[in-house]
Coordinates of C-alpha atoms in Angstrom, one line a residue:
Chain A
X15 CA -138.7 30.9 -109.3
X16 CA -135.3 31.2 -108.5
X17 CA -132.4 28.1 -108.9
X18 CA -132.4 27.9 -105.2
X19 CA -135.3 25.7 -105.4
X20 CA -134.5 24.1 -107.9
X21 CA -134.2 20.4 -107.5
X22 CA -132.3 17.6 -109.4
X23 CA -133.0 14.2 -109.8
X24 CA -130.7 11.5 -111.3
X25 CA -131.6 8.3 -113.1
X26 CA -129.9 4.8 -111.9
X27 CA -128.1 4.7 -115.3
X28 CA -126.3 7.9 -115.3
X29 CA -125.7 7.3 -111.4
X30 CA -124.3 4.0 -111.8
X31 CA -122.1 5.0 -114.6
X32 CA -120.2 7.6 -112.6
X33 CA -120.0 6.3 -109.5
X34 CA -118.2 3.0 -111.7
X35 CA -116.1 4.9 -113.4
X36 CA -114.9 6.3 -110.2
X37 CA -114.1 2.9 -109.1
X38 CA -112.2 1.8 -112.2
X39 CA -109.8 4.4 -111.4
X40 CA -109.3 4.5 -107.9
X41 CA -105.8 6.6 -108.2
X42 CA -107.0 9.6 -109.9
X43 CA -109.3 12.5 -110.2
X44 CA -112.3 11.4 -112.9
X45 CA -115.1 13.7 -114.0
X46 CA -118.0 13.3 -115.9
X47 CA -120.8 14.9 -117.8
X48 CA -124.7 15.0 -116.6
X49 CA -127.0 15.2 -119.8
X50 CA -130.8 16.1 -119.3
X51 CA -133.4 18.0 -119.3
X52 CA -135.2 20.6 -117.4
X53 CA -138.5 18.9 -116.6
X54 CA -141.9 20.9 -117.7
X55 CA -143.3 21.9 -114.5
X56 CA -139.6 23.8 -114.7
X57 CA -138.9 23.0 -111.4
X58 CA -136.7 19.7 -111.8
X59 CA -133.8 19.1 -113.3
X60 CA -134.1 15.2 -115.3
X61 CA -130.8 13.7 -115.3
X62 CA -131.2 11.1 -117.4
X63 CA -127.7 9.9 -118.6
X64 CA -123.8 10.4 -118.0
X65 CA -120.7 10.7 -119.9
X66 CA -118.0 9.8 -118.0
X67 CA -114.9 12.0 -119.1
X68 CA -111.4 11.8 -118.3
X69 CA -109.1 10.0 -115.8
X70 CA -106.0 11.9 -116.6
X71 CA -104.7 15.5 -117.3
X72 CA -108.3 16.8 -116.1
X73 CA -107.4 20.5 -116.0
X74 CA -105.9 20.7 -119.4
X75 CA -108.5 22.0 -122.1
X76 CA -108.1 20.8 -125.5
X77 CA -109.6 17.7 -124.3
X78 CA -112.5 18.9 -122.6
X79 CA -113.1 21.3 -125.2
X80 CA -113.4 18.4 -127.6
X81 CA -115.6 16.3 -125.7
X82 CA -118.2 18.8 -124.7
X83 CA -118.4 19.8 -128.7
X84 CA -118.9 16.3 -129.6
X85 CA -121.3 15.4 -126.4
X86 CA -123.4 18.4 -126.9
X87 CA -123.5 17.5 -130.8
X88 CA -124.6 14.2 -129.6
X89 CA -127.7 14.9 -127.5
X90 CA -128.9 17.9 -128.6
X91 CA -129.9 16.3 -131.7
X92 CA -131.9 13.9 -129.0
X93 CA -133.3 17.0 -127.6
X94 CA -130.8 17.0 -124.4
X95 CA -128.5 19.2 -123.1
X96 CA -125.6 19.5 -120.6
X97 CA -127.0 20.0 -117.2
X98 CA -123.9 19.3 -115.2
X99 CA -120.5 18.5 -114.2
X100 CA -119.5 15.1 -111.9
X101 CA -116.0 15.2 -110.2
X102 CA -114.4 12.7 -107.6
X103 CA -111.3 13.5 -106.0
X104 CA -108.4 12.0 -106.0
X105 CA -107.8 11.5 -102.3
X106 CA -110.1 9.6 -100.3
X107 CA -110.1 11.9 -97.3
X108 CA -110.9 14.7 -99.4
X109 CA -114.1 15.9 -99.8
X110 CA -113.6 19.8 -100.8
X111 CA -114.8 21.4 -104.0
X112 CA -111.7 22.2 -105.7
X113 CA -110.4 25.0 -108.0
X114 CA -110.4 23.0 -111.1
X115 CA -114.1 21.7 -110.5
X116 CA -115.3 24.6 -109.7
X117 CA -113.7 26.0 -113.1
X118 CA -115.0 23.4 -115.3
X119 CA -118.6 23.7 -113.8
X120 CA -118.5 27.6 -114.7
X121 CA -117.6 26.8 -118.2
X122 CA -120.7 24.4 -117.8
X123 CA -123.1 27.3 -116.3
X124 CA -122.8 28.6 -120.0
X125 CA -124.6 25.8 -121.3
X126 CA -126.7 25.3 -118.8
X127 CA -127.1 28.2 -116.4
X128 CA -128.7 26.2 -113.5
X129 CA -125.8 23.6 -114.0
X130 CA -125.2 21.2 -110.9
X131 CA -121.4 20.4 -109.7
X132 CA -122.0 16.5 -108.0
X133 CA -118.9 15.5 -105.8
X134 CA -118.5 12.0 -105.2
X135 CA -119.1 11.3 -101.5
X136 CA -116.2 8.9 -100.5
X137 CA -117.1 8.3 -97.0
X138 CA -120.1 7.3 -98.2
X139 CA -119.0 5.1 -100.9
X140 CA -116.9 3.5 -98.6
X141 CA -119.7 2.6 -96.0
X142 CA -122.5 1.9 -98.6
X143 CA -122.6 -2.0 -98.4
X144 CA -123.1 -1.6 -94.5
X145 CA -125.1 1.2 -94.4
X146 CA -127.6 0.4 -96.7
X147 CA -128.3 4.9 -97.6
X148 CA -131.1 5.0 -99.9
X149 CA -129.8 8.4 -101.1
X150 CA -127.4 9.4 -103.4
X151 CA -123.9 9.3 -102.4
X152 CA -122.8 12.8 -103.6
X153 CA -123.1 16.2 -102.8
X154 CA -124.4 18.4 -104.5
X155 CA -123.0 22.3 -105.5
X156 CA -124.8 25.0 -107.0
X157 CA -124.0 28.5 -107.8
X158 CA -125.3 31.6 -105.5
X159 CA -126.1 34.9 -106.7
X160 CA -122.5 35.8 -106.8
X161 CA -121.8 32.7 -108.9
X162 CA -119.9 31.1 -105.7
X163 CA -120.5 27.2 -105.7
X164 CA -122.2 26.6 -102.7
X165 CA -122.5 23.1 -101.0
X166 CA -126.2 22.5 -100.7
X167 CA -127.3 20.3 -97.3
X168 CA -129.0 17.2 -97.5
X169 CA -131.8 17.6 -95.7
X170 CA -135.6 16.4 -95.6
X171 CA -136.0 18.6 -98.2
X172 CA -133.2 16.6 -100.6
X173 CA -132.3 18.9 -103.7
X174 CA -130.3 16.2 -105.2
X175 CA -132.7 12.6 -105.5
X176 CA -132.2 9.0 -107.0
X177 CA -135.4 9.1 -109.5
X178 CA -135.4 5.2 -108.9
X179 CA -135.3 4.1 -105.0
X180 CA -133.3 1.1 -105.3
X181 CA -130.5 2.4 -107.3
X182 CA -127.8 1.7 -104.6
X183 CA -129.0 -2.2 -104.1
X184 CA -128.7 -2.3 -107.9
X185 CA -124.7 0.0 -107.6
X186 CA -123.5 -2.7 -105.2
X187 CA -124.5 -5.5 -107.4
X188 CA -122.3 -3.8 -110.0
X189 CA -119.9 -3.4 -107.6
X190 CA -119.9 -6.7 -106.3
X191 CA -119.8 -8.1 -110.3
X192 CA -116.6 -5.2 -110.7
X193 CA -118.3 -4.0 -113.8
X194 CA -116.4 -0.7 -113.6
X195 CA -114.4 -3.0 -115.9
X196 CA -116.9 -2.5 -118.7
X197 CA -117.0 1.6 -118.5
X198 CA -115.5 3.1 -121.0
X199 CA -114.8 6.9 -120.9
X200 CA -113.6 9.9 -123.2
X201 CA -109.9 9.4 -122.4
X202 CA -110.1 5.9 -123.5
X203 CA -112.5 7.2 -126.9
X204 CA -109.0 9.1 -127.7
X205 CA -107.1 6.9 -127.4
X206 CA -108.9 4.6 -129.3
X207 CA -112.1 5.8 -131.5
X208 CA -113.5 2.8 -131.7
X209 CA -114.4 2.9 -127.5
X210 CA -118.0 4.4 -127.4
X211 CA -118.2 6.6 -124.5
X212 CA -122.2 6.1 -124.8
X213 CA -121.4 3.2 -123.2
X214 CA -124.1 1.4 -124.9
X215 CA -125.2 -1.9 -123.6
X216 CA -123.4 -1.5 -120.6
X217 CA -126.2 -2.4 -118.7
X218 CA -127.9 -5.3 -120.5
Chain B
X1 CA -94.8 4.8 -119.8
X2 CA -95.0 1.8 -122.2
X3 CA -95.6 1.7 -125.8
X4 CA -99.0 0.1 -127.3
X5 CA -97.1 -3.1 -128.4
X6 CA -95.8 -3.8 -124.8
X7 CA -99.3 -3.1 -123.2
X8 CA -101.1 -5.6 -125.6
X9 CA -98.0 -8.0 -124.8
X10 CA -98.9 -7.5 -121.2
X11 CA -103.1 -7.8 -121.8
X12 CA -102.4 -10.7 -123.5
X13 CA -100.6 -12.6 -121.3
X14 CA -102.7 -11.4 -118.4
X15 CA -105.6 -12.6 -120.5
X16 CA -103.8 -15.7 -120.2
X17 CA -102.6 -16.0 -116.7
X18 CA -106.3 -14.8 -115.5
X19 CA -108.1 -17.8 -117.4
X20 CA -105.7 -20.3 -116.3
X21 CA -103.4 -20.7 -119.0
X22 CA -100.4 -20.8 -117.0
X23 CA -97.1 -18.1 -117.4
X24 CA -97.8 -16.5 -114.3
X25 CA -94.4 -16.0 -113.3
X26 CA -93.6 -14.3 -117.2
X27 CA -96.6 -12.2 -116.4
X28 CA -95.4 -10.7 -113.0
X29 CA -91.6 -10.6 -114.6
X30 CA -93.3 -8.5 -117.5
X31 CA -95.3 -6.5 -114.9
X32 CA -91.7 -5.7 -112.9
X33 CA -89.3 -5.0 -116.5
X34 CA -92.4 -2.3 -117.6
X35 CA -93.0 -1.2 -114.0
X36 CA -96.8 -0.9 -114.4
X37 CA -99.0 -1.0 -111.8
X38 CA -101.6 -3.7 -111.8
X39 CA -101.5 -4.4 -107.6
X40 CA -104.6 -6.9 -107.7
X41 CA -103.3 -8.6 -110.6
X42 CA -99.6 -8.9 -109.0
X43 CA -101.6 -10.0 -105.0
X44 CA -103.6 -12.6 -107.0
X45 CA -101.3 -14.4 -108.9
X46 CA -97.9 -14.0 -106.7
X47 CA -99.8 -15.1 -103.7
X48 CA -101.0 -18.4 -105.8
X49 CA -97.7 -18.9 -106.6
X50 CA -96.3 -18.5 -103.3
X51 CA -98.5 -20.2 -101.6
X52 CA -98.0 -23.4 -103.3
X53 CA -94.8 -24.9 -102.2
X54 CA -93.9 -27.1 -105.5
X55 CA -93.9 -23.9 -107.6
X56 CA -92.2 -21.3 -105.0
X57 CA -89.1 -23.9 -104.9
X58 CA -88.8 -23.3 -108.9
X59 CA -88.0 -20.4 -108.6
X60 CA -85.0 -20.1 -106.6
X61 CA -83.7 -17.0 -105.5
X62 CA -86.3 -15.6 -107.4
X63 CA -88.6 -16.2 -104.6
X64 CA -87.6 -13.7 -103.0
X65 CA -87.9 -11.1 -105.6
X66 CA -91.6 -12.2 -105.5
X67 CA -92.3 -11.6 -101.7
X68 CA -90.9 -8.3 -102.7
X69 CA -93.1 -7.4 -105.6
X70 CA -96.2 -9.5 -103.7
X71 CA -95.7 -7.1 -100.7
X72 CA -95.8 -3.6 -101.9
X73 CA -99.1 -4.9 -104.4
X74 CA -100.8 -6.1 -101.0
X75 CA -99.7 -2.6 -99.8
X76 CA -101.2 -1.0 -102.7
X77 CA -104.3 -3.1 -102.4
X78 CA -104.2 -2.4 -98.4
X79 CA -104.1 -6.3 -97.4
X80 CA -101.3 -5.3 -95.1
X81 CA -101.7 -8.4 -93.2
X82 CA -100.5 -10.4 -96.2
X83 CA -98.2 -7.7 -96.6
X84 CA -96.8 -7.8 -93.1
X85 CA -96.4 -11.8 -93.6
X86 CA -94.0 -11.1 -96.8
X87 CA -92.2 -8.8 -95.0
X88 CA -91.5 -11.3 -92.0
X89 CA -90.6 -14.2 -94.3
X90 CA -87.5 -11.5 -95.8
X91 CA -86.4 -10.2 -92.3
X92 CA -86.0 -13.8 -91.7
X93 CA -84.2 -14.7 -94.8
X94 CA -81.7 -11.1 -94.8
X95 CA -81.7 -9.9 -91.0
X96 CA -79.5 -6.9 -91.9
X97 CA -81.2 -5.7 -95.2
X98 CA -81.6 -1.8 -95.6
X99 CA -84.1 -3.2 -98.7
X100 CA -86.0 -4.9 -95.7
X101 CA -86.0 -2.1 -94.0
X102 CA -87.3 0.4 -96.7
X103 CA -90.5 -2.2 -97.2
X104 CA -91.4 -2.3 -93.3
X105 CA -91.2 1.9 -93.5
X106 CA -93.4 1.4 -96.7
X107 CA -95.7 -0.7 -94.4
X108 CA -95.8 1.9 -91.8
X109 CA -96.7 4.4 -94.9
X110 CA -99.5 2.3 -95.9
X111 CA -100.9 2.0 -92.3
X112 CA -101.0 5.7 -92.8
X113 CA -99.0 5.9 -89.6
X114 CA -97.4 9.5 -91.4
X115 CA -94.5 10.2 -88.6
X116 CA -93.3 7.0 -87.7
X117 CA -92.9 6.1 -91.6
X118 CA -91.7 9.6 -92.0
X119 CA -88.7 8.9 -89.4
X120 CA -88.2 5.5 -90.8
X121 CA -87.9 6.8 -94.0
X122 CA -85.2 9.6 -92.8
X123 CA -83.4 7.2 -91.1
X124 CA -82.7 5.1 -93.7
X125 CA -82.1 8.4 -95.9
X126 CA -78.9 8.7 -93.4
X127 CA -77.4 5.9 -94.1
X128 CA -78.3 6.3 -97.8
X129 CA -78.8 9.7 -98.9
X130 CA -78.6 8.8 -102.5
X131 CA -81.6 6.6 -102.2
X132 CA -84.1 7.6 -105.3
X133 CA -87.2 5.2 -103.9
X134 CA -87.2 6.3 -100.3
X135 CA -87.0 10.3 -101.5
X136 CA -89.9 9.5 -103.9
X137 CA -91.8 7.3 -101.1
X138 CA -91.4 10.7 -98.9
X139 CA -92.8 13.5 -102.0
X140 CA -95.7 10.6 -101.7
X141 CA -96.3 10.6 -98.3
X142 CA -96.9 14.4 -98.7
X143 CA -99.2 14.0 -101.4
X144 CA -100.9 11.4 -100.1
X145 CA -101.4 13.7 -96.4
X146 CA -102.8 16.7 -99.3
X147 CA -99.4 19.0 -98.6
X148 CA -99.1 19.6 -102.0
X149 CA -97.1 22.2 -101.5
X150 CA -94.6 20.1 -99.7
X151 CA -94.7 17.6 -102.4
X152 CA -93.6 19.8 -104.6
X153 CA -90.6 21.4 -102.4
X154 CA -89.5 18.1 -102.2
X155 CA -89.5 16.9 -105.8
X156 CA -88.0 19.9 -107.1
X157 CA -85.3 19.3 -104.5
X158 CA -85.0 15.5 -106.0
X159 CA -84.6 16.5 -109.2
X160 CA -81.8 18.5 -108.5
X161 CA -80.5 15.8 -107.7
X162 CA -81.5 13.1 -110.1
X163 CA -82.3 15.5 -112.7
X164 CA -82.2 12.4 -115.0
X165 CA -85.6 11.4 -113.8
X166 CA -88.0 11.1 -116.0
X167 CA -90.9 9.5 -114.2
X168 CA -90.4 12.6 -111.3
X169 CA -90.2 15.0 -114.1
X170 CA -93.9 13.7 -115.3
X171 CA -95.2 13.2 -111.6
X172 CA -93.9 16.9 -111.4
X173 CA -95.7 18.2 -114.5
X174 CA -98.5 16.3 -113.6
X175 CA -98.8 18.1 -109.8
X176 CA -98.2 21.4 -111.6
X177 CA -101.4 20.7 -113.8
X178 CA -103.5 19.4 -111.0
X179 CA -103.0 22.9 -109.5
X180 CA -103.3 24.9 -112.4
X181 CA -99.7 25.9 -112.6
X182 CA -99.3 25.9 -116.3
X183 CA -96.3 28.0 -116.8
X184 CA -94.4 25.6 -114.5
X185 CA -95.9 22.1 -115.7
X186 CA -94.6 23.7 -119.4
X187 CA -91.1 24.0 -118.0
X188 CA -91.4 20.1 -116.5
X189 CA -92.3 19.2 -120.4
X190 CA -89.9 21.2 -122.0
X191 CA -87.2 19.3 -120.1
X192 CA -88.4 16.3 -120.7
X193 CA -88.6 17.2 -124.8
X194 CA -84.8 18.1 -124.4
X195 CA -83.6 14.7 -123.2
X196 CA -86.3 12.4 -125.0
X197 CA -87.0 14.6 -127.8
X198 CA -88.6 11.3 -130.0
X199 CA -91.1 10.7 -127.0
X200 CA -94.4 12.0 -128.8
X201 CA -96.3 12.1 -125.5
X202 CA -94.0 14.5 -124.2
X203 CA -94.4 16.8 -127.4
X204 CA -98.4 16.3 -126.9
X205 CA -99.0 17.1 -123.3
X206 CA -96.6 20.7 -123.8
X207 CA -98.6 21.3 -126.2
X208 CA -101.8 20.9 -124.3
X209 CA -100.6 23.1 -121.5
X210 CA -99.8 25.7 -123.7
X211 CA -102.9 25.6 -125.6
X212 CA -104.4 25.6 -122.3
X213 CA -102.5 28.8 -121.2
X214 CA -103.6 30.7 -124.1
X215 CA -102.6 33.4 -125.6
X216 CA -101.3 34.2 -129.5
X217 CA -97.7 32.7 -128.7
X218 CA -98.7 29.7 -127.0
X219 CA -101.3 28.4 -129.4
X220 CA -98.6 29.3 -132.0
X221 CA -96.4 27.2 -129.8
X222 CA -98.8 24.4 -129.2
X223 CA -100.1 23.7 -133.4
X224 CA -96.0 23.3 -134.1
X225 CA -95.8 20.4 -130.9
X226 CA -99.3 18.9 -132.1
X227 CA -97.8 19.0 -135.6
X228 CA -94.4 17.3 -134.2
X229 CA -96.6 15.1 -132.5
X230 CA -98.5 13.8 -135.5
X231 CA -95.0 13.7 -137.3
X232 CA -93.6 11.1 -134.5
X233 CA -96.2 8.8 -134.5
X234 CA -97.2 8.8 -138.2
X235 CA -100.6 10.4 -138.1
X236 CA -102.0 8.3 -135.8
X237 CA -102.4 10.0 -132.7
X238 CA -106.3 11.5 -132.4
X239 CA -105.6 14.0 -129.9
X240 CA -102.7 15.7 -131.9
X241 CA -105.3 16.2 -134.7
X242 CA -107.8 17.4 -132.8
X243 CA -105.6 19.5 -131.2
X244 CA -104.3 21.2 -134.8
X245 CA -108.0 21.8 -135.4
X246 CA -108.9 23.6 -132.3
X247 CA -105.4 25.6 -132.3
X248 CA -106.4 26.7 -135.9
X249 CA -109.3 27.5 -135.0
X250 CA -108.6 29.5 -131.7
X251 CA -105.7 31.0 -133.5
X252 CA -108.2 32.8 -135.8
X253 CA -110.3 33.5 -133.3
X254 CA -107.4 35.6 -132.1
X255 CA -106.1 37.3 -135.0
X256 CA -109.3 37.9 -136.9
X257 CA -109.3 41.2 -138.7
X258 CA -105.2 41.6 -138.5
X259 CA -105.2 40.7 -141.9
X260 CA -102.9 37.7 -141.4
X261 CA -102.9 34.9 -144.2
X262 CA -102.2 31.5 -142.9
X263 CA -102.8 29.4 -146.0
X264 CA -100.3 26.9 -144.3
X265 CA -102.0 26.7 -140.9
X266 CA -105.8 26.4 -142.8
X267 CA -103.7 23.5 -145.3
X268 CA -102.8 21.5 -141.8
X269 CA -106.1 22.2 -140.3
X270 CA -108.3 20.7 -143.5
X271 CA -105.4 17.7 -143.6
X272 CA -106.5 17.2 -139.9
X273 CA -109.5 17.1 -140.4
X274 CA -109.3 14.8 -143.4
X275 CA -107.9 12.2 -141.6
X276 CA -109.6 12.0 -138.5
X277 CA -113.0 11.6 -140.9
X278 CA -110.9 9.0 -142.8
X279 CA -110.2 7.2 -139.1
X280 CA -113.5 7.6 -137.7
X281 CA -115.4 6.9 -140.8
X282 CA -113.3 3.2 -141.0
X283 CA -113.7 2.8 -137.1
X284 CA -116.2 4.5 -135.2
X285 CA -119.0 5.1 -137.8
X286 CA -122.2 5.9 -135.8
X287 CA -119.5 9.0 -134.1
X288 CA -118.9 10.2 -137.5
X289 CA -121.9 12.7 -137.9
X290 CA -121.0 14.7 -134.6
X291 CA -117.3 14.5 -135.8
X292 CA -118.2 16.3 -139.2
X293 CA -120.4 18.9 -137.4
X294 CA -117.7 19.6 -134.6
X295 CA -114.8 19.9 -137.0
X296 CA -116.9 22.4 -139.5
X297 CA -117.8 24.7 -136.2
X298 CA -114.3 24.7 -135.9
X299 CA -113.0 25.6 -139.8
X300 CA -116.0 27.9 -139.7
X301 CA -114.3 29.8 -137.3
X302 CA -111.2 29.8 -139.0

């Protein structure tokens, strides 16, 4: 059973976390961290939560470095691990992979060697109120045999899934309500420790 | 760039402003002295103020500061119509203004019409060449199009120039990172440490880059500017300590068996750790237990 079939699936809570994080800083480049679990039939990957990382300085290391230590600390006590990487450029019109995402999501593939890249779709953000997609508005990257992120195509056979169906109806309420307010992410943990980047009750 | 006191000056009074406590006006002077950008804020509460006639005449020739500021945050929040309407009121009032003229070429910019803002911009460049928002309205124009590359030609150019700069310095930096260009975003930093040496942010992100870089000189390089860092702002900047702990801890990493004693370095790296267990332990409790773990990974190491 080789990672090209293997799917992922991402719960509304980690979903809705990054794409609002996105939204709170609409100037910049912001990445994130997927946290699950590879499911027992081993041919799912769970995404259960999300750690929204950095707005700023993405590309430089100590922070990152620091923020995976303490995340993986974190979860693995939970019985988690790190299962991916989230990045959303910072121009709308641009919807390549870059260098410094595909970097970071090889530094991921040593937790996790079946680590997903998710790119935020912005076309797709941009049209979601009038378009009403059901599916999740990123693409997903994974790596070939010659560790080369590869875009994989949504198709009937979807790799990348919402586990719960109505997640957009439930984003665009968020939206609409601007509670990207509330997200809080690593950058702002640093520059203040007492910001939890669990985000915990953000959704209550 | 502000300082913390400033920005909880600002919150505050948006705080204020945004509940309908009044000082509007204070708020968007504030927002122009500290040249932050908070466009949805600015749109909101200049337009409530503009629009109401018994408040716009208070302010005298202040008002049309405010169409100003109003119009580039509609701009920035692309309500160009309400942009375009600012615009027209000025042109009225100053017929002849190159100022005028710089907004309407900003307005083309916005539209993301690229060559006829481009030749607005140039011909306004010939009248003034020494002109620092229209050069910096053109390196964003490229940036904003993805020619990065011609971004960068063009700042570097500026800076020539106005090698004074500070904000282009950073934006500089800050392109050079983006791209992975370490060396060079070090080079934008160590400038800006020569003419604001004091500036602990500056002393921070060098040594970021150069820990990010790598290698036995820069992480050297980077523990002294993380320790200069914690020296400017009294011990209270998290990501300086972390950032002794993990240099320590790299720096080990690369000189283990060259029997190299660095009692100093392990002193500063324990003291590190010592106080960020102190600062979490008073204000981010439940994060503590990670902390402790992370931080004896990295003495382990060391």
């Amino acid at each position: 059973m080789g990672s090209n079939s293997l799917r992922y699936e991402i719960a509304q809570n980690a979903y809705i976390k990054l794409v609002l994080h996105s939204l709170k800083h609409p100037t910049s480049a912001v990445n994130g961290i997927l946290i699950g679990r590879i499911s027992p039939s081993n041919d799912v990957v769970e995404i259960a939560d999300a750690v929204p990382l950095f707005h700023s300085h993405i590309p430089l290391l100590p922070q990152l470095e620091i923020s995976l230590i303490l995340i993986e600390e974190y979860f693995s006590a939970k019985g988690f691990n790190i299962v991916g990487y989230f990045h959303a450029n910072e121009r709308s019109d641009d919807s390549e992979l870059g260098g410094v995402a595909k970097n970071i999501g090889d530094h991921i593939c040593r937790y996790f060697p079946q680590a997903a890249v998710l790119l935020l779709d912005n076309k797709k953000l941009d049209s979601l109120k009038k378009s009403k997609e059901r599916s999740a508005i990123m693409q997903l990257y994974v790596r070939d045999t010659s560790k080369n992120w590869k875009l994989v195509q949504s198709d009937a056979n979807n790799r990348l899934s919402l586990k719960e169906p109505t997640t957009n109806v439930v984003l665009l309420d968020y939206i609409a309500s601007e509670k990207w307010n509330d997200i809080v992410d690593f950058d702002d943990h640093l520059d203040d420790i007492s910001k939890d980047w669990l985000n915990p009750g953000l959704f209550n | 760039m502000v300082t913390k006191s400033e920005e909880t000056q600002l919150n505050s009074l948006e705080n204020q402003v945004d509940n309908g406590g009044g000082g509007a006006w204070e708020y968007l002077c504030l927002i122009r002295k500290l040249k932050v950008r908070r466009s949805d804020k600015v749109l909101k509460h200049g337009l409530s103020i503009l629009n109401d006639p018994k408040q716009r005449s208070t302010l005298g020739n202040e008002e049309w500061t405010l169409y100003e500021q109003v119009a580039v945050a509609a701009m920035d929040c692309q309500c160009l119509d309400v942009a375009k309407d600012c615009i027209k009121v000025l042109r009225k009032r100053f017929p002849e203004s190159k100022r005028v003229g710089r907004l309407e070429a900003m307005l083309l910019e916005a539209k993301g019409s690229w060559e006829l803002a481009e030749k607005a911009y140039t011909s306004l460049l010939e009248d003034n060449p020494l002109d620092q928002i229209i050069h910096k309205r053109r390196v964003a124009m490229a940036k904003a199009q993805g020619n990065i590359s011609v971004a960068i030609e063009w700042l570097n150019k500026y800076l020539e120039t106005f090698m004074a700069d500070h904000d282009a310095w950073r934006e500089l930096a800050e392109i050079y990172v983006s791209l992975q260009m370490y060396k060079q975003a070090a080079f934008c930093y160590e400038e800006l440490i020569l003419s604001q040496p004091t500036v602990p942010l500056y002393h921070l992100a060098y040594a970021d880059v150069l820990y990010t870089l790598g290698g036995l000189e820069n992480l050297q390089t980077a523990k002294k500017y993380y320790a200069s860092t914690i020296d400017l702002t009294g011990g209270k900047n998290t990501r300086a300590l972390f950032g002794i702990c993990l240099c320590t801890s790299a720096l080990t990493q690369l000189t283990k068996g060259k029997n190299k004693e660095d009692k100093e370095g392990s002193q500063l790296q324990s003291l590190a750790a010592k106080v960020l267990e102190k600062d979490y332990k008073q204000r981010a409790p439940d994060k503590l237990p990670q902390l402790t773990t992370a931080l004896n990974s990295l003495t382990l190491s060391s």
